[in-house]
mmCIF file of C-alpha atoms and ligand atoms in Angstrom:
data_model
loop_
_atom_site.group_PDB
_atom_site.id
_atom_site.type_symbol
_atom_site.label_atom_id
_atom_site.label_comp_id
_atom_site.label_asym_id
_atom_site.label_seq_id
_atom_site.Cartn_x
_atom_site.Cartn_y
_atom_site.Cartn_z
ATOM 1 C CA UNK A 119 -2.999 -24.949 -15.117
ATOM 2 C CA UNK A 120 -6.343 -22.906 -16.653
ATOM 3 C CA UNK A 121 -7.124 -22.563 -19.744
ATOM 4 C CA UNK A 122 -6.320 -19.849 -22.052
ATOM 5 C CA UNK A 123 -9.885 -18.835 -21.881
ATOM 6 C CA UNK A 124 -10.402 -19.318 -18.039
ATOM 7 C CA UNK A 125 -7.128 -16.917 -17.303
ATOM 8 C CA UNK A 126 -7.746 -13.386 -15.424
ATOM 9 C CA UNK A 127 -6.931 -10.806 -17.778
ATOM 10 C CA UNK A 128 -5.089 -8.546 -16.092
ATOM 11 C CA UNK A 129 -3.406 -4.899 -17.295
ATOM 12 C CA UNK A 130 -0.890 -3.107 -15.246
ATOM 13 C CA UNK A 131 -0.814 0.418 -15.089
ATOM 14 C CA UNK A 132 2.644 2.347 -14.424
ATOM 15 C CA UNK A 133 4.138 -1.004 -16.065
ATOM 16 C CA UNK A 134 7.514 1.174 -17.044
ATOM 17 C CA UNK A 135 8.318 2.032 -13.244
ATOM 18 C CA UNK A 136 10.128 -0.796 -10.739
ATOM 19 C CA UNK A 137 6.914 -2.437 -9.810
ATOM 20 C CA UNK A 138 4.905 -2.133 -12.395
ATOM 21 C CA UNK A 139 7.526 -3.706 -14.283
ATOM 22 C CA UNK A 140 7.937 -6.332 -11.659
ATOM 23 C CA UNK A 141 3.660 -7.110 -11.637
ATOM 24 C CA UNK A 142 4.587 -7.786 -15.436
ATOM 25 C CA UNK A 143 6.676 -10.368 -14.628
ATOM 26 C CA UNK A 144 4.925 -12.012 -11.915
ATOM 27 C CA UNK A 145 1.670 -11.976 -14.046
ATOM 28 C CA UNK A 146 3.144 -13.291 -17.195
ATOM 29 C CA UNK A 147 4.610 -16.445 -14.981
ATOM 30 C CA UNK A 148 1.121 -16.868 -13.337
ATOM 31 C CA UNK A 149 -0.510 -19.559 -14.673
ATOM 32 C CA UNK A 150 -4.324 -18.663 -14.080
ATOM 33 C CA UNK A 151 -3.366 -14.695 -15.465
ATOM 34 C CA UNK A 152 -2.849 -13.726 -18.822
ATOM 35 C CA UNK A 153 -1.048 -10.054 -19.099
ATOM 36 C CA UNK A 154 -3.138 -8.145 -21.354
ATOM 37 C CA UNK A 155 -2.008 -5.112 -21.714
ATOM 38 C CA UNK A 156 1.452 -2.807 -20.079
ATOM 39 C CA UNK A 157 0.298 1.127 -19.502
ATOM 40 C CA UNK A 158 2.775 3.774 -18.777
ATOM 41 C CA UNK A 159 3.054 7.811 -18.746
ATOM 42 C CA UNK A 160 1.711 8.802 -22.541
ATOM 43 C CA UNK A 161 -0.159 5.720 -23.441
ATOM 44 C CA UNK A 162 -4.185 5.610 -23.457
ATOM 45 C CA UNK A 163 -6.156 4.389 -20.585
ATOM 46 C CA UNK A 164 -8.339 2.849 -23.829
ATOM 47 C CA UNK A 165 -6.189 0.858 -24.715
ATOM 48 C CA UNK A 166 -6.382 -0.861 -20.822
ATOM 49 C CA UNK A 167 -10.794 -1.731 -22.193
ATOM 50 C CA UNK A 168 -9.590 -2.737 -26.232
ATOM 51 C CA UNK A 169 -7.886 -5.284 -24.644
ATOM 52 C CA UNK A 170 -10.396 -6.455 -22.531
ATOM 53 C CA UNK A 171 -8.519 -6.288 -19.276
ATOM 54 C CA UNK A 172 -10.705 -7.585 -16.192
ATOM 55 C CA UNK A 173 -8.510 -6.711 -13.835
ATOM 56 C CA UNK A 174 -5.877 -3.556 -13.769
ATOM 57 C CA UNK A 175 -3.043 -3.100 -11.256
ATOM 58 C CA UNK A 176 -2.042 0.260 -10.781
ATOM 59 C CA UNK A 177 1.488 1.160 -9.881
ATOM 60 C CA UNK A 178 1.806 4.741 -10.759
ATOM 61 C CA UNK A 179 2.062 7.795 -8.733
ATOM 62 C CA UNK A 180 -0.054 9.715 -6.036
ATOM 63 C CA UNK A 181 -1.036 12.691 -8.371
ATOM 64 C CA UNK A 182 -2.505 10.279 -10.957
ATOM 65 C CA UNK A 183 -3.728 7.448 -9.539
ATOM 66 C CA UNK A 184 -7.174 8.684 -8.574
ATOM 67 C CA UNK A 185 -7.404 9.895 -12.299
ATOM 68 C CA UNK A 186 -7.086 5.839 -13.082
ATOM 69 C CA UNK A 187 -9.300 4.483 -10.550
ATOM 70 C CA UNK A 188 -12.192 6.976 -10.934
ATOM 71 C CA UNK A 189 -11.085 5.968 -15.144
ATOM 72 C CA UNK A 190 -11.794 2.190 -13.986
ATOM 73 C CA UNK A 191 -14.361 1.943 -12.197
ATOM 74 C CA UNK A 192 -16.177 3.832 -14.360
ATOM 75 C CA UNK A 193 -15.307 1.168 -17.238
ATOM 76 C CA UNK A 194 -16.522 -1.032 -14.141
ATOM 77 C CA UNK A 195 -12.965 -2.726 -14.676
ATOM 78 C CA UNK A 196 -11.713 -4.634 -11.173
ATOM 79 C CA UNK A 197 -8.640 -2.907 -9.499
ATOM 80 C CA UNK A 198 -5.702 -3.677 -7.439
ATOM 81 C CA UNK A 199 -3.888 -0.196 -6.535
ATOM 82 C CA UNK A 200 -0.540 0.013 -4.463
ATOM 83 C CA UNK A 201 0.105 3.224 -5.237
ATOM 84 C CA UNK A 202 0.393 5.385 -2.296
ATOM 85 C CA UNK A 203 -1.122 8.902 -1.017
ATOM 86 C CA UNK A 204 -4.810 7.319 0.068
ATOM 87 C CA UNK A 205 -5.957 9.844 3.108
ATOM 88 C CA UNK A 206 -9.112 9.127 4.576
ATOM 89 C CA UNK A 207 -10.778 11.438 2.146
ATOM 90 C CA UNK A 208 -9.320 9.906 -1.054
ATOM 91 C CA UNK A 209 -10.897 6.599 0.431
ATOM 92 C CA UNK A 210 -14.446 7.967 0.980
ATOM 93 C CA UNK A 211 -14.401 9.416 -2.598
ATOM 94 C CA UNK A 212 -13.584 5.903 -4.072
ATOM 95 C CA UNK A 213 -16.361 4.480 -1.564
ATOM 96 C CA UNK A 214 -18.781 7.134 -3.145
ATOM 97 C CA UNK A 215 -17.313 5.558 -7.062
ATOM 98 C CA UNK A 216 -18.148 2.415 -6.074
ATOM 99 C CA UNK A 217 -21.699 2.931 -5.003
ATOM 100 C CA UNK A 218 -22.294 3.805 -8.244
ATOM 101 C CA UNK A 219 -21.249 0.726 -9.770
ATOM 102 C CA UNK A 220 -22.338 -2.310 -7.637
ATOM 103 C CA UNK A 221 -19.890 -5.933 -8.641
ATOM 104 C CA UNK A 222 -16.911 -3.776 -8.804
ATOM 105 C CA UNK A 223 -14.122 -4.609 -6.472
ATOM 106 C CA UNK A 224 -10.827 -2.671 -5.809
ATOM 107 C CA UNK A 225 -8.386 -3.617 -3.019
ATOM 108 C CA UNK A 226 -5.644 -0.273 -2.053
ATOM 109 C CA UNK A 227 -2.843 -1.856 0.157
ATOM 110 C CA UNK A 228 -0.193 0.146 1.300
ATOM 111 C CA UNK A 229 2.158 -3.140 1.737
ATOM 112 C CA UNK A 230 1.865 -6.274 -0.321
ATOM 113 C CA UNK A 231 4.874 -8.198 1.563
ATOM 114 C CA UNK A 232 3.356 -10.474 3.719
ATOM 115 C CA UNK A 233 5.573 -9.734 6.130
ATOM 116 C CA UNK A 234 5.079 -6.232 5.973
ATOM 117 C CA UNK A 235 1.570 -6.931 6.892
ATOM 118 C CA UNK A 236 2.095 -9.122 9.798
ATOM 119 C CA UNK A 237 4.409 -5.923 11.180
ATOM 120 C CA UNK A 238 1.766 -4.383 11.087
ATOM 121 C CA UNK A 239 -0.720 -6.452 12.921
ATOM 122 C CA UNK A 240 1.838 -7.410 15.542
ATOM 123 C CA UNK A 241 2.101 -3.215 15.857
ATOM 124 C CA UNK A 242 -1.371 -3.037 16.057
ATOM 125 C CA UNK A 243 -1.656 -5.472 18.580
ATOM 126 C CA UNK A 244 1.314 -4.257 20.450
ATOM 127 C CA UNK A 245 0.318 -0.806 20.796
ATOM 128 C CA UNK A 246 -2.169 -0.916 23.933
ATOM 129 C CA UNK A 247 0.733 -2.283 26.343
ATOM 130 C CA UNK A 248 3.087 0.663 25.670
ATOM 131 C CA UNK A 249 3.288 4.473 26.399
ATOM 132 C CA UNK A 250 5.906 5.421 23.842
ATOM 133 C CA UNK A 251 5.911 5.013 20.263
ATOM 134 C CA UNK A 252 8.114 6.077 17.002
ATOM 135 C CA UNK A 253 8.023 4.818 13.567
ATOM 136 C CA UNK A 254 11.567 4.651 11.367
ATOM 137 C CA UNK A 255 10.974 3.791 7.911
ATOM 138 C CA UNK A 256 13.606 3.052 5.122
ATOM 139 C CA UNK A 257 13.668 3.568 1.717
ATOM 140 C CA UNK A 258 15.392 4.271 -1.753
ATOM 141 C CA UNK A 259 15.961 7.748 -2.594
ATOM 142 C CA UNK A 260 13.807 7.236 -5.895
ATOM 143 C CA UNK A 261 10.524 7.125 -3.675
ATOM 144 C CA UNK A 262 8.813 10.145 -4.523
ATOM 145 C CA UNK A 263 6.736 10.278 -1.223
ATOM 146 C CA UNK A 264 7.262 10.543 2.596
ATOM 147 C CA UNK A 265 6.230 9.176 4.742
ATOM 148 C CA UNK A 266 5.900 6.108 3.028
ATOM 149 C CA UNK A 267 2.308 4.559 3.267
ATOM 150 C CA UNK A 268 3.073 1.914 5.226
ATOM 151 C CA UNK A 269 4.159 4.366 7.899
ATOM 152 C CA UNK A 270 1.194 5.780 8.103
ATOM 153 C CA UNK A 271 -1.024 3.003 7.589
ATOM 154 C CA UNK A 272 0.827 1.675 10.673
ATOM 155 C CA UNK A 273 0.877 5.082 12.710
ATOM 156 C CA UNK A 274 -2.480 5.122 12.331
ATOM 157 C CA UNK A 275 -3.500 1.588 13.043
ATOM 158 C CA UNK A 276 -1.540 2.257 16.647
ATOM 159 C CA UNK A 277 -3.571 5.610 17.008
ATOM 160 C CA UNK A 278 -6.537 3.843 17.070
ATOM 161 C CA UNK A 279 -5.517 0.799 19.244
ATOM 162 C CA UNK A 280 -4.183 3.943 22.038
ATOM 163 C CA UNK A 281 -7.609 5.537 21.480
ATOM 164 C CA UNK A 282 -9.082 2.336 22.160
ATOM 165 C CA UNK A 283 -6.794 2.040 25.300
ATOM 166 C CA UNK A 284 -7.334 5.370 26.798
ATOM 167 C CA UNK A 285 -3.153 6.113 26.810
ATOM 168 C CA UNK A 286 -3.348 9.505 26.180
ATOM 169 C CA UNK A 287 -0.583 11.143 23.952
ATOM 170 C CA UNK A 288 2.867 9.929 23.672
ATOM 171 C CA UNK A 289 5.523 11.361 26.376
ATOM 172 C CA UNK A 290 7.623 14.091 25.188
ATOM 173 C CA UNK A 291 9.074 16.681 27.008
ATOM 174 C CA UNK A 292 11.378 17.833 23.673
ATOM 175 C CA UNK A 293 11.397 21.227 21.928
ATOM 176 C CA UNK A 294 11.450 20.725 18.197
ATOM 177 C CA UNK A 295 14.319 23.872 17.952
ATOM 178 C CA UNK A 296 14.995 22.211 14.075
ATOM 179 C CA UNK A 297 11.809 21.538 12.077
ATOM 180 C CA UNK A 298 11.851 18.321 11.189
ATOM 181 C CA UNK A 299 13.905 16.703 14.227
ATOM 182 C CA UNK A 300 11.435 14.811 15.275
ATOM 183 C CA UNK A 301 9.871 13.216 12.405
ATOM 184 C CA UNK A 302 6.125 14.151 11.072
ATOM 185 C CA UNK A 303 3.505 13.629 13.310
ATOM 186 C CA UNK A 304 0.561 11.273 12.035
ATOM 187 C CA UNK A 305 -2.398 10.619 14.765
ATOM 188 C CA UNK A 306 -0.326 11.654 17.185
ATOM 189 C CA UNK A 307 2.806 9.313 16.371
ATOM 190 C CA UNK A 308 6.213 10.834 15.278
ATOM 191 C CA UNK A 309 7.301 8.813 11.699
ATOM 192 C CA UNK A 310 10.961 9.265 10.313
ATOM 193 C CA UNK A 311 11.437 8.747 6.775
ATOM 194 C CA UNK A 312 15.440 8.103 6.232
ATOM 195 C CA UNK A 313 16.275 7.668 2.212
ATOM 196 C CA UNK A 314 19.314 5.758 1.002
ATOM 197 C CA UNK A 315 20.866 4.344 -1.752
ATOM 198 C CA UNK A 316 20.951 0.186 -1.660
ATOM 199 C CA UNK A 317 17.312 0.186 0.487
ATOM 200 C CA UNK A 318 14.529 -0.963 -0.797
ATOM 201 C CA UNK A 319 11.470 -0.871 1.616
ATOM 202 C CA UNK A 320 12.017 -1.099 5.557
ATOM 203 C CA UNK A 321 10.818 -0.326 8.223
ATOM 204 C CA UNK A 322 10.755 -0.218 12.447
ATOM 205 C CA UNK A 323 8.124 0.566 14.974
ATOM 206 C CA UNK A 324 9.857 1.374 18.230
ATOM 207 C CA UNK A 325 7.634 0.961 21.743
ATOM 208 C CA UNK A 326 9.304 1.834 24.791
ATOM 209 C CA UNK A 327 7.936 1.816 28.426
ATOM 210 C CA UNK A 328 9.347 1.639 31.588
ATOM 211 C CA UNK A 329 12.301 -0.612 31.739
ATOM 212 C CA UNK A 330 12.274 -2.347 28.221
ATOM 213 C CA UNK A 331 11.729 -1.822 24.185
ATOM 214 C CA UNK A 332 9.919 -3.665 22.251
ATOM 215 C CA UNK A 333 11.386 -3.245 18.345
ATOM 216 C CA UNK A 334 9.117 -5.305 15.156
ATOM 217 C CA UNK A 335 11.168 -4.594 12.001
ATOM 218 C CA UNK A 336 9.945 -5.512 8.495
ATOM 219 C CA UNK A 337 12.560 -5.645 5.349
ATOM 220 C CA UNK A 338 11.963 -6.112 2.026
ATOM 221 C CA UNK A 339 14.999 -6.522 0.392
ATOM 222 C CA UNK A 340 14.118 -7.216 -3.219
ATOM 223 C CA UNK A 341 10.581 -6.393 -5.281
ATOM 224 C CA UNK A 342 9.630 -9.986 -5.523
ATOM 225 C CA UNK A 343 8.787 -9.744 -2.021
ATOM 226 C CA UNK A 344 5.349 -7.652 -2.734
ATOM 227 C CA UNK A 345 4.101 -9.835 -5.737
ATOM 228 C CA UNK A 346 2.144 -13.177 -3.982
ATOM 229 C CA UNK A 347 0.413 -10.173 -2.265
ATOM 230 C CA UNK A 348 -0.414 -8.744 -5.640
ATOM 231 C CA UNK A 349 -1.229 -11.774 -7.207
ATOM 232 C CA UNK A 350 -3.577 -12.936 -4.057
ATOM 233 C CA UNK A 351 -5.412 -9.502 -4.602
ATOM 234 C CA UNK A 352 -5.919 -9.836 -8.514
ATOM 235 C CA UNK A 353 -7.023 -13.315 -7.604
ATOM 236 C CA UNK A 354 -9.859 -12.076 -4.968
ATOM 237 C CA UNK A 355 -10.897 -8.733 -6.283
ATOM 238 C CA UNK A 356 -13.410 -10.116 -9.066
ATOM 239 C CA UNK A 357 -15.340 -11.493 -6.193
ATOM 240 C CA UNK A 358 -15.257 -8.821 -4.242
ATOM 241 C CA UNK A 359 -17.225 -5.684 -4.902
ATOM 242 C CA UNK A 360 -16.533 -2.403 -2.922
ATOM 243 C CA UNK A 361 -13.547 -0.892 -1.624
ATOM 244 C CA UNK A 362 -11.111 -3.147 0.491
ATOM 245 C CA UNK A 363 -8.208 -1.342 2.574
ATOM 246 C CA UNK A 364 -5.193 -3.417 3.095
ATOM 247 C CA UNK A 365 -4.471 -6.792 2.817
ATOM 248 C CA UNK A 366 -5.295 -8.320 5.581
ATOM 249 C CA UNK A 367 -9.241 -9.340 4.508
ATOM 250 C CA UNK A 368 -7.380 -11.528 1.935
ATOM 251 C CA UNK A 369 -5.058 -13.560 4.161
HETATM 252 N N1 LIG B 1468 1.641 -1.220 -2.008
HETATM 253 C C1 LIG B 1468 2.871 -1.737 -2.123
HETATM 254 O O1 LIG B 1468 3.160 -2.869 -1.695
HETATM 255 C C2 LIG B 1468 3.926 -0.928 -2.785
HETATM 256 C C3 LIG B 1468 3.615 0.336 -3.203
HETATM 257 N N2 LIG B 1468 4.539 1.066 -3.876
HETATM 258 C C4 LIG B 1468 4.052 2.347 -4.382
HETATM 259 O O2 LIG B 1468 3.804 2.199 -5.780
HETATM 260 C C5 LIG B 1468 4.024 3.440 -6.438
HETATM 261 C C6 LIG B 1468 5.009 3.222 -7.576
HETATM 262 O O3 LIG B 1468 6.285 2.911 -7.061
HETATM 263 P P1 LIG B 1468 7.519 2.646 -8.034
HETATM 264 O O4 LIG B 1468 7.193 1.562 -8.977
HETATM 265 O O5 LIG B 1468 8.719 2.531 -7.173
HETATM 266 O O6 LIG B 1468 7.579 4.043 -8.820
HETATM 267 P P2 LIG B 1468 8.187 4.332 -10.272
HETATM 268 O O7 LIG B 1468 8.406 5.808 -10.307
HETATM 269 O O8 LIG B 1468 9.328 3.426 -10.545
HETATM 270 O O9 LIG B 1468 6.991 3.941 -11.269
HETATM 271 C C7 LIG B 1468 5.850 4.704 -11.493
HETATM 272 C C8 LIG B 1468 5.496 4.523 -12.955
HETATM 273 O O10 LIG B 1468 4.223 5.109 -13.190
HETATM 274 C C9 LIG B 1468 4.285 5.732 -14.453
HETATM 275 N N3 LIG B 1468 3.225 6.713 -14.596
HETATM 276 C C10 LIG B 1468 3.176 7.993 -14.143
HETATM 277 N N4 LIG B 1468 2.015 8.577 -14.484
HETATM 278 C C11 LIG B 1468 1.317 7.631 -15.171
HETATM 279 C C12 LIG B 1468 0.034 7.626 -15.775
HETATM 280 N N5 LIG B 1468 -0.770 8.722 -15.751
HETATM 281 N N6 LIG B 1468 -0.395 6.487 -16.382
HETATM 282 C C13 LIG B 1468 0.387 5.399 -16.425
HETATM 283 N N7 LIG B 1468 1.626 5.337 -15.867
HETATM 284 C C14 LIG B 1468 2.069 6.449 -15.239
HETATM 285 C C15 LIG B 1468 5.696 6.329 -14.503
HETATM 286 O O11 LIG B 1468 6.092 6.656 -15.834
HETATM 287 C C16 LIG B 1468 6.493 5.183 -13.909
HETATM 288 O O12 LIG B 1468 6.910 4.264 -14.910
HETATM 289 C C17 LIG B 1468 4.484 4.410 -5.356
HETATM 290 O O13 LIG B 1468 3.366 5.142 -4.870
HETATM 291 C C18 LIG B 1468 5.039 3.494 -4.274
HETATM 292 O O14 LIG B 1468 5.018 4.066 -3.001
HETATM 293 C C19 LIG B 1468 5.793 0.612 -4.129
HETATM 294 C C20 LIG B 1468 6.156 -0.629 -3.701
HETATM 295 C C21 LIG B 1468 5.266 -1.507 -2.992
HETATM 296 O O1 LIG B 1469 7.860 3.341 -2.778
HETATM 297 C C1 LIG B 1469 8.152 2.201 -2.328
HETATM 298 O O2 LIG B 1469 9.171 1.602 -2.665
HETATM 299 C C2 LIG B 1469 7.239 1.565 -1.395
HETATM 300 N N1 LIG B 1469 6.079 2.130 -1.167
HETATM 301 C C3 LIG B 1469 5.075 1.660 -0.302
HETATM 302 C C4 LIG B 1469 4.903 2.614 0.850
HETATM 303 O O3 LIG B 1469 5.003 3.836 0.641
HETATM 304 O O4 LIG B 1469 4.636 2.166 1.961
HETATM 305 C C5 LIG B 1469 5.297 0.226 0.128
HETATM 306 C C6 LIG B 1469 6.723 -0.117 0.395
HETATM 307 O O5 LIG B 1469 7.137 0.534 1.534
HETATM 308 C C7 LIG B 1469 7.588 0.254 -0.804
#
């Protein structure tokens, strides 16, 4: 156990929603953490520097989160963000942040679960040995984004590894006659985003080629699932300045 004065002090942003509420928890019961402040829609960000937070987790929503980061860094406060919506471009603006203010870290994972990260690597690593490719992912109908970022983290991660393998685009003879049918297309793979009541976060990458399937599923069935990823990242993002994407540096 630390002492008082040795505990990360650690604010979470969006702490009103289901995981920021859940990051409260986790922090509280973390031993080497002390939970310094609990942000939500109205509050001030100043409150999140009066309280002396080192380190903020943001769990808000795609239209504000940048707002908070760009807020944070500038305070040169360390930050943990699993909110979703981070294109390419959104990434290169945080890189161009962080120049600015060399010693701070933030991590942006699309997918704390552990789990959900190894899916991801064994898609990754999957990819080059197989000519078709689809992405289902499954989720609550309170998720106010599709596809989910952990589709297209993963759609993209097996764009690159075909790229890398010279496989050329995905066979598919089919006339989308609905929009929609057949899913959004990210880098070139076709992601379905199917929203239902009693799901919390799931998700399958389907690889076909001739003669056999190969199917990696991921399913997180409760919130609790994301926070040793959390708590690992709020753990290594003092000591490490710049931006880090995903969580596999940390493993
Ligand atoms: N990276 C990961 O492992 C995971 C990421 N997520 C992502 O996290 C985000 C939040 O998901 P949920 O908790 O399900 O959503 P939610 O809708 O339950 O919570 C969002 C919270 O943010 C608050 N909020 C909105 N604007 C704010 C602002 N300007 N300042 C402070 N708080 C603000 C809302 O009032 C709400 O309480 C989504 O983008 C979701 O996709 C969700 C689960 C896991
Ligand atoms: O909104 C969610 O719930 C989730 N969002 C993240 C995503 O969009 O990938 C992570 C996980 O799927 C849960």
């Amino acid at each position: 156990m630390s002492d008082e004065q040795d505990a990360i002090r650690v604010a979470v942003l969006g702490a009103r929603g289901r995981m920021g509420a859940e990051v409260c928890k986790a922090v509280d019961a973390a031993t080497d953490m002390k939970l310094v402040a609990a942000v939500d829609q109205g509050d001030a960000l100043a409150d999140l520097a009066d309280a002396g937070a080192q380190v903020v987790v943001d769990f808000t929503t795609p239209d504000v989160v940048m707002d908070n980061l760009r807020w944070c860094v500038d305070q040169g406060i360390h930050t943990v963000v699993g909110t979703t919506g981070f294109t390419e471009q959104r990434l290169e603006q945080v890189r161009g942040w962080l120049a600015d203010k060399p010693g701070v870290g933030v991590v942006i994972a699309p997918n704390f679960g552990i789990g959900a990260v190894l899916m991801m690597q064994f898609a990754a690593r999957a990819a080059r040995y197989f000519e078709s490719v689809e992405i289902i992912e499954q989720h609550h109908p309170g998720k106010l984004d599709a596809p989910s970022g952990t589709a297209t983290h993963t759609a993209r991660l097996i764009a690159a590894a075909r790229a890398e393998a010279d496989l050329g685009p995905v066979p598919d003879a089919t006339k989308d006659e609905v929009a929609g049918a057949r899913g959004a297309d990210i880098d070139g793979v076709r992601v379905h985003a199917v929203r239902a009541t009693g799901l919390v976060a799931h998700q399958e990458v389907l690889f076909g080629t001739t003669g056999e399937t190969l199917t990696i599923r991921h399913d997180s069935y409760d919130r609790v699932s994301f926070m040793p990823g959390v708590l690992l990242a709020v753990r290594a993002v003092p000591t490490r300045p710049g931006l880090t994407v995903a969580l596999d540096p940390l493993l």
